[in-house]
Amino acid sequence: MNINSLGILYIVATPIGNLGDITFRAIETLKSVHCIVAEDTRHSQPLLQHYGIKTPLFALHEHNERERTAALLDRLKQGESIALISDAGTPLISDPGYYLVREARVAGIKVMPLPGPCAAIAALSVAGLPTDKFTFEGFLPAKSGARLQCLEKLRHESRTIIFYEAPHRIMDLLLAMQQVFGDDRQVVLAREITKLFETIKSDALGQLIPWVLADANQQRGEFVVIVAGLQTVSDDMEQEMQRILQILLADLPLKQAVELASKITGQKKNDVYELALRLKNT
Ligand code: SAM
């Protein structure tokens, strides 16, 4: 029990497919708390049975979270400890629990994380895309207009972008991404992570889409979609392009100078052209 005699609310990560992906501490905690609140009790039953966990189980999902929170806080205030789990992975990450955690913290109750699997982080760790900065977008809206609007806002995002998607919408999402990010943008499709048909496919959207379309199996299961951020020219390269362009522009017409500078630096003609225009205008 907590020193101030309040109970502790444990936020416990559970496997995202492979039952072995649970920590010793998670199992011990799930066995020792007064009750476990789960997103879907039927879904969590096999995991609890597998590890011989007999703790009483209650449901906490998006439709009853607000109404159940008061009763759970009362139990915590009386010194009982509670563990929150979701159907898979880390609770609150595109899963219920935010309201309960917020209210518990407001009430001065200790909330402890028991870290473990999270599909977004597992996918990112094998994507081969920059991980120093990334943004997690979760599920985009199901309606095509709203989805496109969200993607438009991310058109110039330079950080790696992580999405969750359901199998029946995966093709719509990839096609909308192609419309906004273009054929050349690198995307990693992480399907069924830690499960039998785990597939991690990395390719430019223009190649990835026909590959997914050609095999109906690649449209089944659970998906994390990771999009490379927009690559912009580094400051050093911009300085070098500027130096080369200034020499060429002194003797050549703009179009020819841009073509040569693009060949010399290996940078896209459009980027070199934009810089050349800026140089001409200053
Ligand atoms: N809380 C979970 C977590 O920590 O990753 C996410 C829950 S969210 C409701 C479920 C979504 O996560 C799925 O639709 C899918 O996008 C992604 N996901 C969960 N498990 C996955 C897996 N094994 N492989 C790929 N994606 C997965």
PDB file of C-alpha atoms and ligand atoms in Angstrom:
ATOM      1  CA  MET A   1       0.000   0.000   0.000  1.00  0.00           C
ATOM      2  CA  ASN A   2       1.095   3.586  -0.698  1.00  0.00           C
ATOM      3  CA  ILE A   3       2.647   5.541   2.228  1.00  0.00           C
ATOM      4  CA  ASN A   4      -0.260   7.968   2.342  1.00  0.00           C
ATOM      5  CA  SER A   5      -2.616   4.927   2.380  1.00  0.00           C
ATOM      6  CA  LEU A   6      -3.990   5.629  -1.075  1.00  0.00           C
ATOM      7  CA  GLY A   7      -3.874   2.773  -3.561  1.00  0.00           C
ATOM      8  CA  ILE A   8      -1.763   2.829  -6.720  1.00  0.00           C
ATOM      9  CA  LEU A   9      -3.110   2.851 -10.244  1.00  0.00           C
ATOM     10  CA  TYR A  10      -0.811   0.721 -12.436  1.00  0.00           C
ATOM     11  CA  ILE A  11      -0.867   1.235 -16.208  1.00  0.00           C
ATOM     12  CA  VAL A  12       0.243  -2.138 -17.526  1.00  0.00           C
ATOM     13  CA  ALA A  13       1.378  -2.864 -21.082  1.00  0.00           C
ATOM     14  CA  THR A  14       0.386  -6.293 -22.454  1.00  0.00           C
ATOM     15  CA  PRO A  15       1.424  -8.194 -25.633  1.00  0.00           C
ATOM     16  CA  ILE A  16       0.469  -6.994 -29.135  1.00  0.00           C
ATOM     17  CA  GLY A  17       0.274 -10.518 -30.525  1.00  0.00           C
ATOM     18  CA  ASN A  18       2.881 -12.776 -28.979  1.00  0.00           C
ATOM     19  CA  LEU A  19       1.839 -13.899 -25.476  1.00  0.00           C
ATOM     20  CA  GLY A  20       5.501 -14.101 -24.466  1.00  0.00           C
ATOM     21  CA  ASP A  21       5.884 -10.331 -24.717  1.00  0.00           C
ATOM     22  CA  ILE A  22       4.933  -9.471 -21.136  1.00  0.00           C
ATOM     23  CA  THR A  23       7.265  -8.497 -18.311  1.00  0.00           C
ATOM     24  CA  PHE A  24       7.731 -10.450 -15.042  1.00  0.00           C
ATOM     25  CA  ARG A  25       6.738  -7.293 -13.210  1.00  0.00           C
ATOM     26  CA  ALA A  26       3.514  -6.986 -15.216  1.00  0.00           C
ATOM     27  CA  ILE A  27       2.523 -10.566 -14.307  1.00  0.00           C
ATOM     28  CA  GLU A  28       3.354 -10.077 -10.610  1.00  0.00           C
ATOM     29  CA  THR A  29       1.431  -6.804 -10.515  1.00  0.00           C
ATOM     30  CA  LEU A  30      -1.618  -8.232 -12.300  1.00  0.00           C
ATOM     31  CA  LYS A  31      -1.635 -11.086  -9.746  1.00  0.00           C
ATOM     32  CA  SER A  32      -1.295  -8.840  -6.699  1.00  0.00           C
ATOM     33  CA  VAL A  33      -3.642  -5.880  -7.352  1.00  0.00           C
ATOM     34  CA  HIS A  34      -7.188  -5.838  -5.944  1.00  0.00           C
ATOM     35  CA  CYS A  35      -8.718  -5.638  -9.410  1.00  0.00           C
ATOM     36  CA  ILE A  36      -7.846  -5.312 -13.084  1.00  0.00           C
ATOM     37  CA  VAL A  37      -9.782  -3.013 -15.377  1.00  0.00           C
ATOM     38  CA  ALA A  38      -9.657  -4.109 -18.996  1.00  0.00           C
ATOM     39  CA  GLU A  39     -10.934  -2.625 -22.243  1.00  0.00           C
ATOM     40  CA  ASP A  40     -12.679  -5.892 -23.144  1.00  0.00           C
ATOM     41  CA  THR A  41     -12.785  -8.560 -20.420  1.00  0.00           C
ATOM     42  CA  ARG A  42     -13.438 -11.398 -22.908  1.00  0.00           C
ATOM     43  CA  HIS A  43     -10.415 -10.332 -24.973  1.00  0.00           C
ATOM     44  CA  SER A  44      -8.072 -10.218 -21.950  1.00  0.00           C
ATOM     45  CA  GLN A  45      -9.277 -13.507 -20.420  1.00  0.00           C
ATOM     46  CA  PRO A  46      -6.943 -15.803 -22.471  1.00  0.00           C
ATOM     47  CA  LEU A  47      -3.869 -13.743 -21.501  1.00  0.00           C
ATOM     48  CA  LEU A  48      -4.799 -13.794 -17.805  1.00  0.00           C
ATOM     49  CA  GLN A  49      -5.590 -17.503 -17.915  1.00  0.00           C
ATOM     50  CA  HIS A  50      -2.294 -18.229 -19.679  1.00  0.00           C
ATOM     51  CA  TYR A  51      -0.382 -16.666 -16.768  1.00  0.00           C
ATOM     52  CA  GLY A  52      -2.664 -18.036 -14.020  1.00  0.00           C
ATOM     53  CA  ILE A  53      -3.898 -14.572 -13.046  1.00  0.00           C
ATOM     54  CA  LYS A  54      -7.175 -14.867 -11.091  1.00  0.00           C
ATOM     55  CA  THR A  55      -7.613 -11.221 -10.062  1.00  0.00           C
ATOM     56  CA  PRO A  56     -11.202  -9.883 -10.444  1.00  0.00           C
ATOM     57  CA  LEU A  57     -11.670  -8.250 -13.825  1.00  0.00           C
ATOM     58  CA  PHE A  58     -13.920  -5.288 -14.769  1.00  0.00           C
ATOM     59  CA  ALA A  59     -14.560  -3.534 -18.065  1.00  0.00           C
ATOM     60  CA  LEU A  60     -13.441   0.031 -18.767  1.00  0.00           C
ATOM     61  CA  HIS A  61     -14.015   1.141 -22.328  1.00  0.00           C
ATOM     62  CA  GLU A  62     -14.654   4.410 -24.115  1.00  0.00           C
ATOM     63  CA  HIS A  63     -18.413   4.196 -23.459  1.00  0.00           C
ATOM     64  CA  ASN A  64     -18.259   3.735 -19.677  1.00  0.00           C
ATOM     65  CA  GLU A  65     -14.914   5.311 -18.724  1.00  0.00           C
ATOM     66  CA  ARG A  66     -16.383   8.528 -17.334  1.00  0.00           C
ATOM     67  CA  GLU A  67     -19.131   6.772 -15.427  1.00  0.00           C
ATOM     68  CA  ARG A  68     -16.789   4.084 -13.969  1.00  0.00           C
ATOM     69  CA  THR A  69     -13.975   6.461 -13.009  1.00  0.00           C
ATOM     70  CA  ALA A  70     -15.661   7.803  -9.847  1.00  0.00           C
ATOM     71  CA  ALA A  71     -16.127   4.292  -8.415  1.00  0.00           C
ATOM     72  CA  LEU A  72     -12.531   3.329  -9.294  1.00  0.00           C
ATOM     73  CA  LEU A  73     -11.190   6.486  -7.648  1.00  0.00           C
ATOM     74  CA  ASP A  74     -13.169   5.628  -4.496  1.00  0.00           C
ATOM     75  CA  ARG A  75     -11.546   2.215  -4.374  1.00  0.00           C
ATOM     76  CA  LEU A  76      -8.082   3.758  -4.878  1.00  0.00           C
ATOM     77  CA  LYS A  77      -8.781   6.292  -2.114  1.00  0.00           C
ATOM     78  CA  GLN A  78      -9.664   3.404   0.202  1.00  0.00           C
ATOM     79  CA  GLY A  79      -6.202   1.938  -0.394  1.00  0.00           C
ATOM     80  CA  GLU A  80      -6.986  -0.622  -3.082  1.00  0.00           C
ATOM     81  CA  SER A  81      -4.578  -0.995  -5.994  1.00  0.00           C
ATOM     82  CA  ILE A  82      -5.861  -1.245  -9.536  1.00  0.00           C
ATOM     83  CA  ALA A  83      -4.212  -2.265 -12.817  1.00  0.00           C
ATOM     84  CA  LEU A  84      -5.415  -0.913 -16.132  1.00  0.00           C
ATOM     85  CA  ILE A  85      -4.800  -2.990 -19.261  1.00  0.00           C
ATOM     86  CA  SER A  86      -6.084  -2.645 -22.815  1.00  0.00           C
ATOM     87  CA  ASP A  87      -6.743  -5.245 -25.518  1.00  0.00           C
ATOM     88  CA  ALA A  88      -3.143  -4.986 -26.664  1.00  0.00           C
ATOM     89  CA  GLY A  89      -0.027  -2.962 -26.036  1.00  0.00           C
ATOM     90  CA  THR A  90       0.198   0.137 -23.911  1.00  0.00           C
ATOM     91  CA  PRO A  91      -3.067   1.513 -22.472  1.00  0.00           C
ATOM     92  CA  LEU A  92      -3.990   5.085 -23.514  1.00  0.00           C
ATOM     93  CA  ILE A  93      -2.033   4.793 -26.793  1.00  0.00           C
ATOM     94  CA  SER A  94      -5.060   4.912 -29.141  1.00  0.00           C
ATOM     95  CA  ASP A  95      -6.822   3.102 -26.268  1.00  0.00           C
ATOM     96  CA  PRO A  96      -9.029   4.048 -23.291  1.00  0.00           C
ATOM     97  CA  GLY A  97      -7.675   5.276 -19.951  1.00  0.00           C
ATOM     98  CA  TYR A  98      -6.894   8.967 -20.446  1.00  0.00           C
ATOM     99  CA  TYR A  99      -9.848  10.175 -18.352  1.00  0.00           C
ATOM    100  CA  LEU A 100      -9.124   7.732 -15.514  1.00  0.00           C
ATOM    101  CA  VAL A 101      -5.409   8.615 -15.409  1.00  0.00           C
ATOM    102  CA  ARG A 102      -6.113  12.355 -15.507  1.00  0.00           C
ATOM    103  CA  GLU A 103      -8.661  12.162 -12.700  1.00  0.00           C
ATOM    104  CA  ALA A 104      -6.449   9.874 -10.601  1.00  0.00           C
ATOM    105  CA  ARG A 105      -3.591  12.351 -10.852  1.00  0.00           C
ATOM    106  CA  VAL A 106      -5.902  15.245  -9.969  1.00  0.00           C
ATOM    107  CA  ALA A 107      -7.002  13.259  -6.890  1.00  0.00           C
ATOM    108  CA  GLY A 108      -3.354  12.848  -5.824  1.00  0.00           C
ATOM    109  CA  ILE A 109      -3.280   9.116  -6.516  1.00  0.00           C
ATOM    110  CA  LYS A 110       0.018   7.611  -7.594  1.00  0.00           C
ATOM    111  CA  VAL A 111      -0.103   6.383 -11.214  1.00  0.00           C
ATOM    112  CA  MET A 112       2.707   3.995 -12.125  1.00  0.00           C
ATOM    113  CA  PRO A 113       3.649   2.855 -15.641  1.00  0.00           C
ATOM    114  CA  LEU A 114       4.628  -0.760 -16.260  1.00  0.00           C
ATOM    115  CA  PRO A 115       6.220  -0.350 -19.692  1.00  0.00           C
ATOM    116  CA  GLY A 116       6.072  -2.952 -22.418  1.00  0.00           C
ATOM    117  CA  PRO A 117       4.894  -3.472 -25.992  1.00  0.00           C
ATOM    118  CA  CYS A 118       3.547  -0.652 -28.133  1.00  0.00           C
ATOM    119  CA  ALA A 119       2.913  -1.298 -31.837  1.00  0.00           C
ATOM    120  CA  ALA A 120       4.047   2.200 -32.874  1.00  0.00           C
ATOM    121  CA  ILE A 121       7.412   1.935 -31.115  1.00  0.00           C
ATOM    122  CA  ALA A 122       7.966  -1.680 -32.199  1.00  0.00           C
ATOM    123  CA  ALA A 123       7.369  -0.675 -35.842  1.00  0.00           C
ATOM    124  CA  LEU A 124       9.550   2.420 -35.560  1.00  0.00           C
ATOM    125  CA  SER A 125      12.412   0.382 -34.101  1.00  0.00           C
ATOM    126  CA  VAL A 126      12.660  -1.731 -37.280  1.00  0.00           C
ATOM    127  CA  ALA A 127      11.557   0.813 -39.907  1.00  0.00           C
ATOM    128  CA  GLY A 128      15.012   2.056 -40.810  1.00  0.00           C
ATOM    129  CA  LEU A 129      13.738   5.635 -40.807  1.00  0.00           C
ATOM    130  CA  PRO A 130      15.039   8.457 -38.592  1.00  0.00           C
ATOM    131  CA  THR A 131      13.966   7.953 -34.973  1.00  0.00           C
ATOM    132  CA  ASP A 132      15.527  11.063 -33.419  1.00  0.00           C
ATOM    133  CA  LYS A 133      12.302  12.976 -34.029  1.00  0.00           C
ATOM    134  CA  PHE A 134       8.923  11.493 -34.876  1.00  0.00           C
ATOM    135  CA  THR A 135       5.238  12.273 -34.610  1.00  0.00           C
ATOM    136  CA  PHE A 136       2.484   9.802 -33.713  1.00  0.00           C
ATOM    137  CA  GLU A 137      -0.800  10.461 -35.533  1.00  0.00           C
ATOM    138  CA  GLY A 138      -2.712   7.314 -34.480  1.00  0.00           C
ATOM    139  CA  PHE A 139      -5.817   6.582 -36.572  1.00  0.00           C
ATOM    140  CA  LEU A 140      -6.811   9.163 -39.196  1.00  0.00           C
ATOM    141  CA  PRO A 141     -10.541   9.906 -39.658  1.00  0.00           C
ATOM    142  CA  ALA A 142     -12.460   7.220 -41.578  1.00  0.00           C
ATOM    143  CA  LYS A 143     -14.107   9.697 -43.984  1.00  0.00           C
ATOM    144  CA  SER A 144     -12.005  10.388 -47.070  1.00  0.00           C
ATOM    145  CA  GLY A 145     -12.343  14.198 -46.996  1.00  0.00           C
ATOM    146  CA  ALA A 146     -11.316  14.513 -43.350  1.00  0.00           C
ATOM    147  CA  ARG A 147      -8.493  11.998 -43.862  1.00  0.00           C
ATOM    148  CA  LEU A 148      -7.097  13.987 -46.804  1.00  0.00           C
ATOM    149  CA  GLN A 149      -7.266  17.193 -44.780  1.00  0.00           C
ATOM    150  CA  CYS A 150      -5.206  15.602 -41.977  1.00  0.00           C
ATOM    151  CA  LEU A 151      -2.645  14.323 -44.491  1.00  0.00           C
ATOM    152  CA  GLU A 152      -2.447  17.765 -46.162  1.00  0.00           C
ATOM    153  CA  LYS A 153      -1.432  19.241 -42.802  1.00  0.00           C
ATOM    154  CA  LEU A 154       1.433  16.733 -42.716  1.00  0.00           C
ATOM    155  CA  ARG A 155       2.614  17.359 -46.304  1.00  0.00           C
ATOM    156  CA  HIS A 156       5.681  19.340 -45.154  1.00  0.00           C
ATOM    157  CA  GLU A 157       6.316  17.432 -41.910  1.00  0.00           C
ATOM    158  CA  SER A 158      10.049  16.694 -41.711  1.00  0.00           C
ATOM    159  CA  ARG A 159       9.817  14.231 -38.798  1.00  0.00           C
ATOM    160  CA  THR A 160       9.042  10.525 -39.284  1.00  0.00           C
ATOM    161  CA  ILE A 161       5.235  10.093 -39.110  1.00  0.00           C
ATOM    162  CA  ILE A 162       3.515   7.070 -37.485  1.00  0.00           C
ATOM    163  CA  PHE A 163      -0.085   5.997 -38.191  1.00  0.00           C
ATOM    164  CA  TYR A 164      -2.321   3.136 -37.053  1.00  0.00           C
ATOM    165  CA  GLU A 165      -4.792   1.644 -39.538  1.00  0.00           C
ATOM    166  CA  ALA A 166      -7.438  -1.074 -39.707  1.00  0.00           C
ATOM    167  CA  PRO A 167      -7.242  -3.688 -42.517  1.00  0.00           C
ATOM    168  CA  HIS A 168     -10.442  -2.579 -44.286  1.00  0.00           C
ATOM    169  CA  ARG A 169      -9.043   0.945 -44.691  1.00  0.00           C
ATOM    170  CA  ILE A 170      -5.380   0.215 -45.418  1.00  0.00           C
ATOM    171  CA  MET A 171      -5.654   0.627 -49.209  1.00  0.00           C
ATOM    172  CA  ASP A 172      -7.656   3.871 -48.867  1.00  0.00           C
ATOM    173  CA  LEU A 173      -4.990   5.223 -46.523  1.00  0.00           C
ATOM    174  CA  LEU A 174      -2.090   4.312 -48.836  1.00  0.00           C
ATOM    175  CA  LEU A 175      -3.859   5.802 -51.885  1.00  0.00           C
ATOM    176  CA  ALA A 176      -4.614   9.024 -49.992  1.00  0.00           C
ATOM    177  CA  MET A 177      -0.954   9.161 -48.919  1.00  0.00           C
ATOM    178  CA  GLN A 178       0.130   8.781 -52.549  1.00  0.00           C
ATOM    179  CA  GLN A 179      -2.122  11.711 -53.482  1.00  0.00           C
ATOM    180  CA  VAL A 180      -0.571  13.961 -50.833  1.00  0.00           C
ATOM    181  CA  PHE A 181       3.048  12.766 -50.465  1.00  0.00           C
ATOM    182  CA  GLY A 182       3.643  11.548 -54.051  1.00  0.00           C
ATOM    183  CA  ASP A 183       5.080   8.323 -55.513  1.00  0.00           C
ATOM    184  CA  ASP A 184       8.606   8.833 -54.221  1.00  0.00           C
ATOM    185  CA  ARG A 185       7.914   9.113 -50.485  1.00  0.00           C
ATOM    186  CA  GLN A 186       9.366   6.189 -48.509  1.00  0.00           C
ATOM    187  CA  VAL A 187       6.801   4.284 -46.436  1.00  0.00           C
ATOM    188  CA  VAL A 188       7.159   1.302 -44.090  1.00  0.00           C
ATOM    189  CA  LEU A 189       4.203  -1.033 -43.688  1.00  0.00           C
ATOM    190  CA  ALA A 190       4.506  -3.021 -40.449  1.00  0.00           C
ATOM    191  CA  ARG A 191       1.855  -5.760 -40.462  1.00  0.00           C
ATOM    192  CA  GLU A 192       1.021  -8.297 -37.735  1.00  0.00           C
ATOM    193  CA  ILE A 193       4.039  -7.407 -35.596  1.00  0.00           C
ATOM    194  CA  THR A 194       5.134 -10.299 -33.324  1.00  0.00           C
ATOM    195  CA  LYS A 195       2.558 -12.625 -34.951  1.00  0.00           C
ATOM    196  CA  LEU A 196       2.851 -15.550 -37.378  1.00  0.00           C
ATOM    197  CA  PHE A 197       2.497 -13.433 -40.534  1.00  0.00           C
ATOM    198  CA  GLU A 198       4.637 -10.507 -39.423  1.00  0.00           C
ATOM    199  CA  THR A 199       5.698  -8.514 -42.491  1.00  0.00           C
ATOM    200  CA  ILE A 200       7.788  -5.359 -42.530  1.00  0.00           C
ATOM    201  CA  LYS A 201       7.869  -3.891 -46.025  1.00  0.00           C
ATOM    202  CA  SER A 202       9.700  -0.695 -46.863  1.00  0.00           C
ATOM    203  CA  ASP A 203       9.395   0.981 -50.263  1.00  0.00           C
ATOM    204  CA  ALA A 204       8.490   4.180 -52.095  1.00  0.00           C
ATOM    205  CA  LEU A 205       4.687   4.619 -52.234  1.00  0.00           C
ATOM    206  CA  GLY A 206       4.687   4.211 -56.033  1.00  0.00           C
ATOM    207  CA  GLN A 207       6.115   0.677 -55.632  1.00  0.00           C
ATOM    208  CA  LEU A 208       4.522  -0.242 -52.322  1.00  0.00           C
ATOM    209  CA  ILE A 209       0.909   0.249 -53.486  1.00  0.00           C
ATOM    210  CA  PRO A 210       1.037  -2.214 -56.436  1.00  0.00           C
ATOM    211  CA  TRP A 211       2.843  -4.709 -54.160  1.00  0.00           C
ATOM    212  CA  VAL A 212       0.034  -4.557 -51.571  1.00  0.00           C
ATOM    213  CA  LEU A 213      -2.667  -4.657 -54.285  1.00  0.00           C
ATOM    214  CA  ALA A 214      -1.116  -7.740 -55.874  1.00  0.00           C
ATOM    215  CA  ASP A 215      -1.486  -9.870 -52.720  1.00  0.00           C
ATOM    216  CA  ALA A 216      -4.774  -9.809 -50.752  1.00  0.00           C
ATOM    217  CA  ASN A 217      -2.925 -11.287 -47.741  1.00  0.00           C
ATOM    218  CA  GLN A 218      -0.970  -8.043 -47.449  1.00  0.00           C
ATOM    219  CA  GLN A 219      -4.244  -6.237 -46.770  1.00  0.00           C
ATOM    220  CA  ARG A 220      -5.120  -8.466 -43.771  1.00  0.00           C
ATOM    221  CA  GLY A 221      -4.307  -8.058 -40.093  1.00  0.00           C
ATOM    222  CA  GLU A 222      -3.131  -5.101 -38.044  1.00  0.00           C
ATOM    223  CA  PHE A 223      -1.003  -2.304 -39.469  1.00  0.00           C
ATOM    224  CA  VAL A 224       1.352   0.417 -38.437  1.00  0.00           C
ATOM    225  CA  VAL A 225       2.187   2.715 -41.353  1.00  0.00           C
ATOM    226  CA  ILE A 226       5.314   4.832 -41.042  1.00  0.00           C
ATOM    227  CA  VAL A 227       6.023   7.636 -43.482  1.00  0.00           C
ATOM    228  CA  ALA A 228       9.456   9.202 -43.935  1.00  0.00           C
ATOM    229  CA  GLY A 229       9.474  12.916 -43.162  1.00  0.00           C
ATOM    230  CA  LEU A 230       9.962  15.390 -46.001  1.00  0.00           C
ATOM    231  CA  GLN A 231      13.661  15.565 -46.757  1.00  0.00           C
ATOM    232  CA  THR A 232      14.835  19.133 -47.074  1.00  0.00           C
ATOM    233  CA  VAL A 233      18.221  20.274 -48.288  1.00  0.00           C
ATOM    234  CA  SER A 234      20.719  20.636 -45.406  1.00  0.00           C
ATOM    235  CA  ASP A 235      22.265  24.042 -44.658  1.00  0.00           C
ATOM    236  CA  ASP A 236      25.710  22.850 -45.844  1.00  0.00           C
ATOM    237  CA  MET A 237      24.303  21.575 -49.135  1.00  0.00           C
ATOM    238  CA  GLU A 238      22.330  24.781 -49.653  1.00  0.00           C
ATOM    239  CA  GLN A 239      25.526  26.824 -49.218  1.00  0.00           C
ATOM    240  CA  GLU A 240      27.343  24.604 -51.705  1.00  0.00           C
ATOM    241  CA  MET A 241      24.474  24.859 -54.221  1.00  0.00           C
ATOM    242  CA  GLN A 242      24.494  28.610 -53.800  1.00  0.00           C
ATOM    243  CA  ARG A 243      28.266  28.803 -54.466  1.00  0.00           C
ATOM    244  CA  ILE A 244      27.993  26.679 -57.615  1.00  0.00           C
ATOM    245  CA  LEU A 245      24.910  28.511 -58.907  1.00  0.00           C
ATOM    246  CA  GLN A 246      26.530  31.921 -58.451  1.00  0.00           C
ATOM    247  CA  ILE A 247      29.480  30.846 -60.640  1.00  0.00           C
ATOM    248  CA  LEU A 248      27.239  29.309 -63.309  1.00  0.00           C
ATOM    249  CA  LEU A 249      24.660  32.106 -63.357  1.00  0.00           C
ATOM    250  CA  ALA A 250      27.392  34.623 -64.094  1.00  0.00           C
ATOM    251  CA  ASP A 251      27.901  33.047 -67.574  1.00  0.00           C
ATOM    252  CA  LEU A 252      24.867  30.868 -68.324  1.00  0.00           C
ATOM    253  CA  PRO A 253      21.109  31.285 -68.690  1.00  0.00           C
ATOM    254  CA  LEU A 254      19.071  30.219 -65.640  1.00  0.00           C
ATOM    255  CA  LYS A 255      17.767  26.934 -67.090  1.00  0.00           C
ATOM    256  CA  GLN A 256      21.231  25.709 -68.080  1.00  0.00           C
ATOM    257  CA  ALA A 257      22.764  26.824 -64.771  1.00  0.00           C
ATOM    258  CA  VAL A 258      20.070  24.915 -62.862  1.00  0.00           C
ATOM    259  CA  GLU A 259      20.581  21.762 -64.935  1.00  0.00           C
ATOM    260  CA  LEU A 260      24.346  21.799 -64.422  1.00  0.00           C
ATOM    261  CA  ALA A 261      24.111  22.652 -60.700  1.00  0.00           C
ATOM    262  CA  SER A 262      21.613  19.816 -60.220  1.00  0.00           C
ATOM    263  CA  LYS A 263      23.991  17.364 -61.957  1.00  0.00           C
ATOM    264  CA  ILE A 264      27.006  18.560 -59.956  1.00  0.00           C
ATOM    265  CA  THR A 265      25.290  18.471 -56.530  1.00  0.00           C
ATOM    266  CA  GLY A 266      22.921  15.534 -57.137  1.00  0.00           C
ATOM    267  CA  GLN A 267      20.033  17.650 -55.790  1.00  0.00           C
ATOM    268  CA  LYS A 268      16.543  17.717 -57.315  1.00  0.00           C
ATOM    269  CA  LYS A 269      16.137  20.219 -60.175  1.00  0.00           C
ATOM    270  CA  ASN A 270      13.113  21.784 -58.445  1.00  0.00           C
ATOM    271  CA  ASP A 271      15.110  22.539 -55.292  1.00  0.00           C
ATOM    272  CA  VAL A 272      17.998  23.994 -57.311  1.00  0.00           C
ATOM    273  CA  TYR A 273      15.565  26.008 -59.456  1.00  0.00           C
ATOM    274  CA  GLU A 274      13.909  27.532 -56.368  1.00  0.00           C
ATOM    275  CA  LEU A 275      17.298  28.560 -55.007  1.00  0.00           C
ATOM    276  CA  ALA A 276      18.375  29.975 -58.382  1.00  0.00           C
ATOM    277  CA  LEU A 277      15.236  32.110 -58.520  1.00  0.00           C
ATOM    278  CA  ARG A 278      15.873  33.400 -55.012  1.00  0.00           C
ATOM    279  CA  LEU A 279      19.476  34.269 -55.974  1.00  0.00           C
ATOM    280  CA  LYS A 280      18.357  36.058 -59.138  1.00  0.00           C
ATOM    281  CA  ASN A 281      15.840  38.119 -57.197  1.00  0.00           C
ATOM    282  CA  THR A 282      18.312  39.274 -54.555  1.00  0.00           C
TER     283      THR A 282
HETATM  284  N1  SAM B   1      -2.410   0.391 -27.384  1.00  0.00           N
HETATM  285  C1  SAM B   1      -1.932  -0.256 -28.573  1.00  0.00           C
HETATM  286  C2  SAM B   1      -0.417  -0.069 -28.679  1.00  0.00           C
HETATM  287  O1  SAM B   1       0.224   0.186 -27.658  1.00  0.00           O
HETATM  288  O2  SAM B   1       0.133  -0.194 -29.766  1.00  0.00           O
HETATM  289  C3  SAM B   1      -2.670   0.230 -29.816  1.00  0.00           C
HETATM  290  C4  SAM B   1      -4.151   0.001 -29.743  1.00  0.00           C
HETATM  291  S1  SAM B   1      -5.009   0.498 -31.190  1.00  0.00           S
HETATM  292  C5  SAM B   1      -6.674   0.344 -30.694  1.00  0.00           C
HETATM  293  C6  SAM B   1      -4.857  -0.885 -32.244  1.00  0.00           C
HETATM  294  C7  SAM B   1      -4.014  -0.575 -33.469  1.00  0.00           C
HETATM  295  O3  SAM B   1      -2.636  -0.692 -33.144  1.00  0.00           O
HETATM  296  C8  SAM B   1      -4.234  -1.536 -34.619  1.00  0.00           C
HETATM  297  O4  SAM B   1      -5.348  -1.161 -35.406  1.00  0.00           O
HETATM  298  C9  SAM B   1      -2.936  -1.399 -35.382  1.00  0.00           C
HETATM  299  O5  SAM B   1      -2.938  -0.217 -36.136  1.00  0.00           O
HETATM  300  C10 SAM B   1      -1.937  -1.255 -34.233  1.00  0.00           C
HETATM  301  N2  SAM B   1      -1.446  -2.571 -33.821  1.00  0.00           N
HETATM  302  C11 SAM B   1      -1.721  -3.228 -32.678  1.00  0.00           C
HETATM  303  N3  SAM B   1      -1.104  -4.418 -32.665  1.00  0.00           N
HETATM  304  C12 SAM B   1      -0.417  -4.534 -33.831  1.00  0.00           C
HETATM  305  C13 SAM B   1       0.413  -5.521 -34.406  1.00  0.00           C
HETATM  306  N4  SAM B   1       0.663  -6.668 -33.785  1.00  0.00           N
HETATM  307  N5  SAM B   1       0.946  -5.278 -35.615  1.00  0.00           N
HETATM  308  C14 SAM B   1       0.709  -4.127 -36.262  1.00  0.00           C
HETATM  309  N6  SAM B   1      -0.075  -3.161 -35.766  1.00  0.00           N
HETATM  310  C15 SAM B   1      -0.634  -3.340 -34.563  1.00  0.00           C
END
